[in-house]
CSV table of C-alpha atoms in Angstrom, one decimal:
chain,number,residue,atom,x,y,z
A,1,UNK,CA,139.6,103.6,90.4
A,2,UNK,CA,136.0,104.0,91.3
A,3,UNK,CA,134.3,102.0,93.9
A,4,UNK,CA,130.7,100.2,94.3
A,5,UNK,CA,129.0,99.0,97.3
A,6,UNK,CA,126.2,96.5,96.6
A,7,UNK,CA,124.3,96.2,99.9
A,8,UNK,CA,123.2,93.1,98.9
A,9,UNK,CA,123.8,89.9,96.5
A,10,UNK,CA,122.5,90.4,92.9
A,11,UNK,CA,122.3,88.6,89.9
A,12,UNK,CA,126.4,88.4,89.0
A,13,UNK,CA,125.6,90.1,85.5
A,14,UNK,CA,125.6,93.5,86.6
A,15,UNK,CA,128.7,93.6,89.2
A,16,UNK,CA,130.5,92.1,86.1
A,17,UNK,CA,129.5,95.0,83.5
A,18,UNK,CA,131.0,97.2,86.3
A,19,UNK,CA,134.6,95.2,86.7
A,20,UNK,CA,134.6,94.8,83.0
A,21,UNK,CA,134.5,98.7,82.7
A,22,UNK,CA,137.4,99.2,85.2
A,23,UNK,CA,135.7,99.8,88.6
A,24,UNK,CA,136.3,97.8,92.0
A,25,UNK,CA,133.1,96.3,93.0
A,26,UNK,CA,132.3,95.3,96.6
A,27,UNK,CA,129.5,92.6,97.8
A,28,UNK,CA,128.3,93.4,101.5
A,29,UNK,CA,125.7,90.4,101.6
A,30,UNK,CA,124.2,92.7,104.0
A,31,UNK,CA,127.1,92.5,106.3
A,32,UNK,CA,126.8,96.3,108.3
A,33,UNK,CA,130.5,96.6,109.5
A,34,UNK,CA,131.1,95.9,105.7
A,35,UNK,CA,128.6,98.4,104.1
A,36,UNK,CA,129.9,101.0,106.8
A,37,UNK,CA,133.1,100.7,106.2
A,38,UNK,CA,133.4,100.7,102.1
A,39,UNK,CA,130.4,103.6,102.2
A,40,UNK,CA,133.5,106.2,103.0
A,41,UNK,CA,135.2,105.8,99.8
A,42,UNK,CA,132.4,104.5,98.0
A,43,UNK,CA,131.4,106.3,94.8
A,44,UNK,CA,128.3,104.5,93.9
A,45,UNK,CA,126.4,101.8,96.2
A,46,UNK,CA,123.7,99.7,94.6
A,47,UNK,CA,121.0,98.6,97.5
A,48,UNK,CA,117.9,96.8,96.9
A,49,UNK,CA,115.5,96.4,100.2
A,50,UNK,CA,118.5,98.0,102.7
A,51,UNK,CA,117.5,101.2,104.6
A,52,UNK,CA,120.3,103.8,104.1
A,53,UNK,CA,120.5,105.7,107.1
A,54,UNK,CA,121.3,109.4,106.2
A,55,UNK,CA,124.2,109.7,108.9
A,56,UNK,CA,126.2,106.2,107.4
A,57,UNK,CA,125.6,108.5,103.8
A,58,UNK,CA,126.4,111.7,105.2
A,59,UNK,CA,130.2,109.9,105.8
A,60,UNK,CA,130.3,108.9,102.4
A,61,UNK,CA,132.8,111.8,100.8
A,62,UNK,CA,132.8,110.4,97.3
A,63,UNK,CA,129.1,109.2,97.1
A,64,UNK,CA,127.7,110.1,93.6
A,65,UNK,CA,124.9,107.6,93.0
A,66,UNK,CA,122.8,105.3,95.0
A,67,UNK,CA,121.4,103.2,92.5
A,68,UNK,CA,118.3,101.1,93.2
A,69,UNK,CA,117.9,97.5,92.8
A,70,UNK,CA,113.9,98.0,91.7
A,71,UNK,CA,111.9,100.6,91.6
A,72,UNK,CA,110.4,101.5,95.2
A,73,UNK,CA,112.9,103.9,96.8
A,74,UNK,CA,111.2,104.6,100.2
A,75,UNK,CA,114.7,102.9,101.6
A,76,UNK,CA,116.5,105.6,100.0
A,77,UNK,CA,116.1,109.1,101.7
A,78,UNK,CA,116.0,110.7,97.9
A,79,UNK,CA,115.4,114.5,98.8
A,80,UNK,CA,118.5,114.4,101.2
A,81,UNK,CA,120.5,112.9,98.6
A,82,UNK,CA,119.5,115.2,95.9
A,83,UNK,CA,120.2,118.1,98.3
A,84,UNK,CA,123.5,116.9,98.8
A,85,UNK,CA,124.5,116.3,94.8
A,86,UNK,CA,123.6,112.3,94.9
A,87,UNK,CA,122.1,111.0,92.2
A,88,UNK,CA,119.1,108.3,93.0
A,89,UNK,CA,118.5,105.7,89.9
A,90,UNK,CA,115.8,103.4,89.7
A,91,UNK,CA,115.6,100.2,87.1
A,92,UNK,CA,112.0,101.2,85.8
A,93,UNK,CA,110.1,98.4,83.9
A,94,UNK,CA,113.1,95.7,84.9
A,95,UNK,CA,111.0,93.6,87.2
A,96,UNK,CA,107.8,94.6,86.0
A,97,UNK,CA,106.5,91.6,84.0
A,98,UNK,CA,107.3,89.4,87.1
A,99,UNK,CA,105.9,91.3,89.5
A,100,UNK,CA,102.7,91.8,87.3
A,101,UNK,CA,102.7,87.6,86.9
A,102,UNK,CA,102.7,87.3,90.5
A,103,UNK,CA,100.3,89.4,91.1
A,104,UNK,CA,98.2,87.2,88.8
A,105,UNK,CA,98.8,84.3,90.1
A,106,UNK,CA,98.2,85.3,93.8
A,107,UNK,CA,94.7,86.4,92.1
A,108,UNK,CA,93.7,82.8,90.5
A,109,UNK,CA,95.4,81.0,93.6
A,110,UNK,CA,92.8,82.3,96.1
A,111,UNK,CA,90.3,82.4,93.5
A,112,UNK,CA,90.2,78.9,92.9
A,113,UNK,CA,91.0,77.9,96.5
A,114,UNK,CA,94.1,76.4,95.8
A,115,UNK,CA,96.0,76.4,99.3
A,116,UNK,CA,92.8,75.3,100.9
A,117,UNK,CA,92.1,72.8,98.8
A,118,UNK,CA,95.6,71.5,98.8
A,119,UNK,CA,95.4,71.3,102.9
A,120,UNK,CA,92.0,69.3,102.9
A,121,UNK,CA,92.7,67.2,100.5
A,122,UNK,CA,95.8,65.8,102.1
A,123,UNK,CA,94.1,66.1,105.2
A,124,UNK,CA,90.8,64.5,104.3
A,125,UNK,CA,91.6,62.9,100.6
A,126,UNK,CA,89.0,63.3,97.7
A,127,UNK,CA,86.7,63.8,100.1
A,128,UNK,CA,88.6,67.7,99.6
A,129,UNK,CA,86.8,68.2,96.2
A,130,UNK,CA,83.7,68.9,98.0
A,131,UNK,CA,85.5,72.1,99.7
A,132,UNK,CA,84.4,75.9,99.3
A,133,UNK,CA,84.2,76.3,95.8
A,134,UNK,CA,86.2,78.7,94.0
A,135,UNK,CA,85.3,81.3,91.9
A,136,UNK,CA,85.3,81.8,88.2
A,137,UNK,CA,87.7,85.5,87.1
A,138,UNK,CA,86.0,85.2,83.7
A,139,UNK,CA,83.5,88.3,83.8
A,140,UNK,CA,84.6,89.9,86.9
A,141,UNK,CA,85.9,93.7,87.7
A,142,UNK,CA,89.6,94.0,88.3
A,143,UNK,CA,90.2,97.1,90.1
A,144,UNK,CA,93.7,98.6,90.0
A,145,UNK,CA,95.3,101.6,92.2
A,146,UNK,CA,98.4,102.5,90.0
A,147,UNK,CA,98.7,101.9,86.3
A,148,UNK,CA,102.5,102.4,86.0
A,149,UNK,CA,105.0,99.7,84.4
A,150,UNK,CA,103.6,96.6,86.8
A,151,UNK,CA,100.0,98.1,87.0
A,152,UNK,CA,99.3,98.7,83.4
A,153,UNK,CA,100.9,94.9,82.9
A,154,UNK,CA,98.4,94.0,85.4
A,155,UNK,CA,95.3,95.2,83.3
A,156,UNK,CA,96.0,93.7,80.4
A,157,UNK,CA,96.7,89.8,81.9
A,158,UNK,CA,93.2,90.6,83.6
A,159,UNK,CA,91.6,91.9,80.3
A,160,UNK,CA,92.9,88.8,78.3
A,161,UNK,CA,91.3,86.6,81.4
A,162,UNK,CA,87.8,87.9,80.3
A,163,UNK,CA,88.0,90.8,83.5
A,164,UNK,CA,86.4,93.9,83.5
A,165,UNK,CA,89.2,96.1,84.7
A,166,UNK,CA,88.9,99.4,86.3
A,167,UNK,CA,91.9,101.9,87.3
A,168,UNK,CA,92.9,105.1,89.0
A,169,UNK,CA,96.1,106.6,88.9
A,170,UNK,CA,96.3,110.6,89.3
A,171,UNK,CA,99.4,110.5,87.8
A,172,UNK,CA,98.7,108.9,84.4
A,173,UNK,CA,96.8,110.3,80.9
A,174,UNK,CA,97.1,107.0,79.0
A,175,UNK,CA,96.2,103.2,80.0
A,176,UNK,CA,95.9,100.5,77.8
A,177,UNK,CA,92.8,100.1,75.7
A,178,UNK,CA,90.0,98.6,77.0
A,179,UNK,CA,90.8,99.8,80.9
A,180,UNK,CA,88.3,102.1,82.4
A,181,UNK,CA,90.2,104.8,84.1
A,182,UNK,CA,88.4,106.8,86.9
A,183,UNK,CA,89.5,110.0,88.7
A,184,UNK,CA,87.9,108.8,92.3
A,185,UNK,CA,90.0,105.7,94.0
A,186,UNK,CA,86.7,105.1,95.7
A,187,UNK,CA,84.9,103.9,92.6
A,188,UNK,CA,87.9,101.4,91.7
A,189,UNK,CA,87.6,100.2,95.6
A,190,UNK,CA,83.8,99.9,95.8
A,191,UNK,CA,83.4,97.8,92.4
A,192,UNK,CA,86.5,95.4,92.2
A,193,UNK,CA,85.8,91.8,92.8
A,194,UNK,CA,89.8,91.6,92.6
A,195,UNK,CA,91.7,95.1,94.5
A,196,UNK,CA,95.2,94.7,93.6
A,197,UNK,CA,98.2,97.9,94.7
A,198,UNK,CA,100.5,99.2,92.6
A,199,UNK,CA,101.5,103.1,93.9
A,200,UNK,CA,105.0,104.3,94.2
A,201,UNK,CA,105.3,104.4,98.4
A,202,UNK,CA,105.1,108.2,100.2
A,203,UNK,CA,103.1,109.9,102.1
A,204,UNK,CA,100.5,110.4,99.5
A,205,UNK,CA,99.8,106.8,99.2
A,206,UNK,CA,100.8,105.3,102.4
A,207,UNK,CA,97.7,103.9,104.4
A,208,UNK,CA,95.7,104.6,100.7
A,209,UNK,CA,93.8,101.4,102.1
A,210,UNK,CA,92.4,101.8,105.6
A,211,UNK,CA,89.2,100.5,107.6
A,212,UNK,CA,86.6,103.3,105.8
A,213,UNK,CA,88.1,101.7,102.2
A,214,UNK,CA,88.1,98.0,103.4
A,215,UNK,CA,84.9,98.9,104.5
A,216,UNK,CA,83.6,99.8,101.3
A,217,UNK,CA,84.8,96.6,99.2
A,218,UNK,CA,82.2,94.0,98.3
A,219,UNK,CA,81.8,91.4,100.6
A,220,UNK,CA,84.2,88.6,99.5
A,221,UNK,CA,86.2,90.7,97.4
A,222,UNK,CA,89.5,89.3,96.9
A,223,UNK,CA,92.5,91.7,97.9
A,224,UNK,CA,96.4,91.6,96.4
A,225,UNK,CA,99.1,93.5,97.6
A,226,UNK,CA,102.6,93.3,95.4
A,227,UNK,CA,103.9,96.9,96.0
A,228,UNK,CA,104.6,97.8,99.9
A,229,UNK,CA,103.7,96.9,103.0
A,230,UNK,CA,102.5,100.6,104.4
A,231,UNK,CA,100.1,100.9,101.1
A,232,UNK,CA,97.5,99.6,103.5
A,233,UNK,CA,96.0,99.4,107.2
A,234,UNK,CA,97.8,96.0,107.9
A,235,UNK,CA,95.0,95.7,111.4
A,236,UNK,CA,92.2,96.7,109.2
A,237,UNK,CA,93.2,94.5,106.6
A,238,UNK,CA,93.6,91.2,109.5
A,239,UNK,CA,90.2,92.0,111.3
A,240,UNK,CA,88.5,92.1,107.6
A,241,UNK,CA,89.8,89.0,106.7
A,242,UNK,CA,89.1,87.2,110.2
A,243,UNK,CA,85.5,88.8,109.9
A,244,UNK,CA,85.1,87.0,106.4
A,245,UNK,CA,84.4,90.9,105.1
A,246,UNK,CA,86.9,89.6,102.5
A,247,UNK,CA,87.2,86.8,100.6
A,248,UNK,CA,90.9,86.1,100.8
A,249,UNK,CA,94.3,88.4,100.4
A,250,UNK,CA,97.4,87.5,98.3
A,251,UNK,CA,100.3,89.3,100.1
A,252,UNK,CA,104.3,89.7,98.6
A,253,UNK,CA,104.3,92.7,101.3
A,254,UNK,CA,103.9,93.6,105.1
A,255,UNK,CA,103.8,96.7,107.2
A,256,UNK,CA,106.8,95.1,108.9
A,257,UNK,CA,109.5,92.9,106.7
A,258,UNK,CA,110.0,89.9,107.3
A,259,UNK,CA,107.0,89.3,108.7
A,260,UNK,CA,106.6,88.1,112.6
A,261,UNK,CA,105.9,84.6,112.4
A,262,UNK,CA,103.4,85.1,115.0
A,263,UNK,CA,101.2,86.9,112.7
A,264,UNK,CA,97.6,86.2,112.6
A,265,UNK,CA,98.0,86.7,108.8
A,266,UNK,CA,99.7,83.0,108.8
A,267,UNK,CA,97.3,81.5,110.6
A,268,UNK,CA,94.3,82.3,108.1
A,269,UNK,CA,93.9,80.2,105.3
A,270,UNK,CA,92.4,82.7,102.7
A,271,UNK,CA,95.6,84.5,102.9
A,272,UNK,CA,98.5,83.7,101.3
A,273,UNK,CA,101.6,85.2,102.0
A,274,UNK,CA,105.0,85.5,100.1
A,275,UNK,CA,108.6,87.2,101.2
A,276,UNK,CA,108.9,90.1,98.6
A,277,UNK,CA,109.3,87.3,96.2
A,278,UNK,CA,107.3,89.2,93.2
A,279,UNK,CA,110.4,89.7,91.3
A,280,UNK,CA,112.1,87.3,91.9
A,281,UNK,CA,112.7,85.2,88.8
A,282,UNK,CA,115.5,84.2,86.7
A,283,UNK,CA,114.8,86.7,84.3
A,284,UNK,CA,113.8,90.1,86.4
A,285,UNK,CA,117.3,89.2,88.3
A,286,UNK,CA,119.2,89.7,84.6
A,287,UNK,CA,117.4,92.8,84.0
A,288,UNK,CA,117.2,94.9,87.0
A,289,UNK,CA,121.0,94.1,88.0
A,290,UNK,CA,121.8,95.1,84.4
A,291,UNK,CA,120.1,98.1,84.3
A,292,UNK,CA,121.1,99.0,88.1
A,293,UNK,CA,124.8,98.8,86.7
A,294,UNK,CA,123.9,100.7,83.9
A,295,UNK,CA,122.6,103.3,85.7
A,296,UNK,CA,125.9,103.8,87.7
A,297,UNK,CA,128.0,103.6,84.9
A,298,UNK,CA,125.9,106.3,83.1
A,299,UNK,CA,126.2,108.7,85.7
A,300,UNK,CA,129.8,108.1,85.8
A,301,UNK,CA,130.1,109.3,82.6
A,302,UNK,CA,128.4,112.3,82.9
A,303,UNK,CA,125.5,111.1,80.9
A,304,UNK,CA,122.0,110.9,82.0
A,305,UNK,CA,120.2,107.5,83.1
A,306,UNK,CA,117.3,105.9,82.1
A,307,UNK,CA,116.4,105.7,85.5
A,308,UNK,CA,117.4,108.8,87.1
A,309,UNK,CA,114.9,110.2,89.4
């Protein structure tokens, strides 16, 4: 009977596909002693925000997939894995449309003030409506980096809010209509009202936002960050924002996760900051624990998967 290790707790839909079809499924909860031990006889281990160290995989004598609970992998070391016959699986477009709301909403939250408005009005009562005033979307340019599955989703919320939205993405021919793709990320960076991330993680893209690109957004331009931590300068990013170079930044991401609680990015009030949470909603959970399963069983069978890197 073939074995999976899930790292971590997923939506129950997927492990079951997995039992249903004959194979002993094991839950970790992020338990190490547990992951280290069932890794040696493990034939397939699902893991969503884990780091998989390559010695723990290098003991795994039956390992023939790791199959990823999203789509970054930079917790997966995918060229040893390939080297060594494993298979690495992604759920591609899964969590996409909830990732791409959040990303939205972090956008109209800081726009309109919404967290400092909340604070001053409990603080000081009506007196609050009388606080900075937001900032209409309607009109303004959306600049993306990365028009993938979430980015591409992200340009077309932004076009039906009345946004001017503006893209590069070295990697892609095609974006949806009415986006304005460039082939210099420092024409998307200079013009964006709103400068939102959505790269795959590596060492192309990691630190794609540093001090001499902060430096170059408009003054009170409004920065989002749904995809990974290292896609930006995290110190450039803090002294912009305490310098008011920036208008505000909607995080789901740090350079280091969690994030220390003594962060200054906690104490600012034009930031608002969320635990990874983009995807997390009843129905991304279904899809991307489906699709991981899938994945695994796919390869199983010899056949190729969907998301098969």
């Amino acid at each position: 009977m073939a074995k999976v290790l899930y790292t971590e707790n997923v939506d129950p839909i997927g492990p079951e596909m997995l039992k249903k079809a004959g194979i002993e499924v094991v839950m970790a909860d992020r338990n190490e002693e547990i992951i280290e031990k069932e890794m040696l006889t493990a034939d397939a281990v699902v893991v969503r925000i884990y780091e998989l160290p390559i010695p723990m995989l290098g003991k795994a004598a039956n390992l023939k997939v790791v199959s990823k609970h999203g789509v970054g992998y930079d917790n997966i070391p995918v060229d040893w894995c390939k080297t060594h016959g494993v298979a690495v699986t992604v759920t591609p477009g899964a969590n996409s449309q909830s990732v791409a709301e959040h990303t939205i909403a972090l956008m109209m939250a800081l726009a309109k003030n919404l967290a400092i408005v909340t604070k001053a009005y409990k603080e000081k009562g009506f007196a609050a409506k009388n606080t900075a005033p937001g900032l209409e979307i309607f009109g303004k340019t959306l600049g993306i980096i990365g028009v993938g599955h979430i980015g591409s989703r992200v340009a077309k919320m932004g076009m039906g809010l009345g946004m001017h939205v503006i893209a590069y993405d070295p990697y892609v021919e095609s974006v949806p209509e009415g986006v304005e793709l460039v082939s210099n990320k420092d024409e998307v960076i200079k013009n964006a009202d709103v400068l939102t991330l959505h790269p795959v993680l590596n060492e192309e893209t990691k630190n794609i936002i540093g001090a001499r690109e902060i430096g170059m957004m408009k003054q009170g331009a409004i920065f989002i960050n749904c995809g990974r931590g290292p896609l930006v300068d995290e110190e450039a990013l803090i002294k912009a924002l305490q310098e008011k170079k920036l208008g505000g930044a909607g995080l789901d991401v740090t350079a280091q996760e969690p994030c220390d609680p003594a962060s200054p990015l906690f104490a600012m009030d034009n930031v608002l900051l969320t635990p990874h949470y983009a995807p997390t909603t009843h129905e991304s959970a279904i899809n991307v624990s489906r699709m991981a399963a899938q994945n695994i069983l796919d390869i199983l069978a010899g056949k190729k998967p969907e998301g098969l890197l």
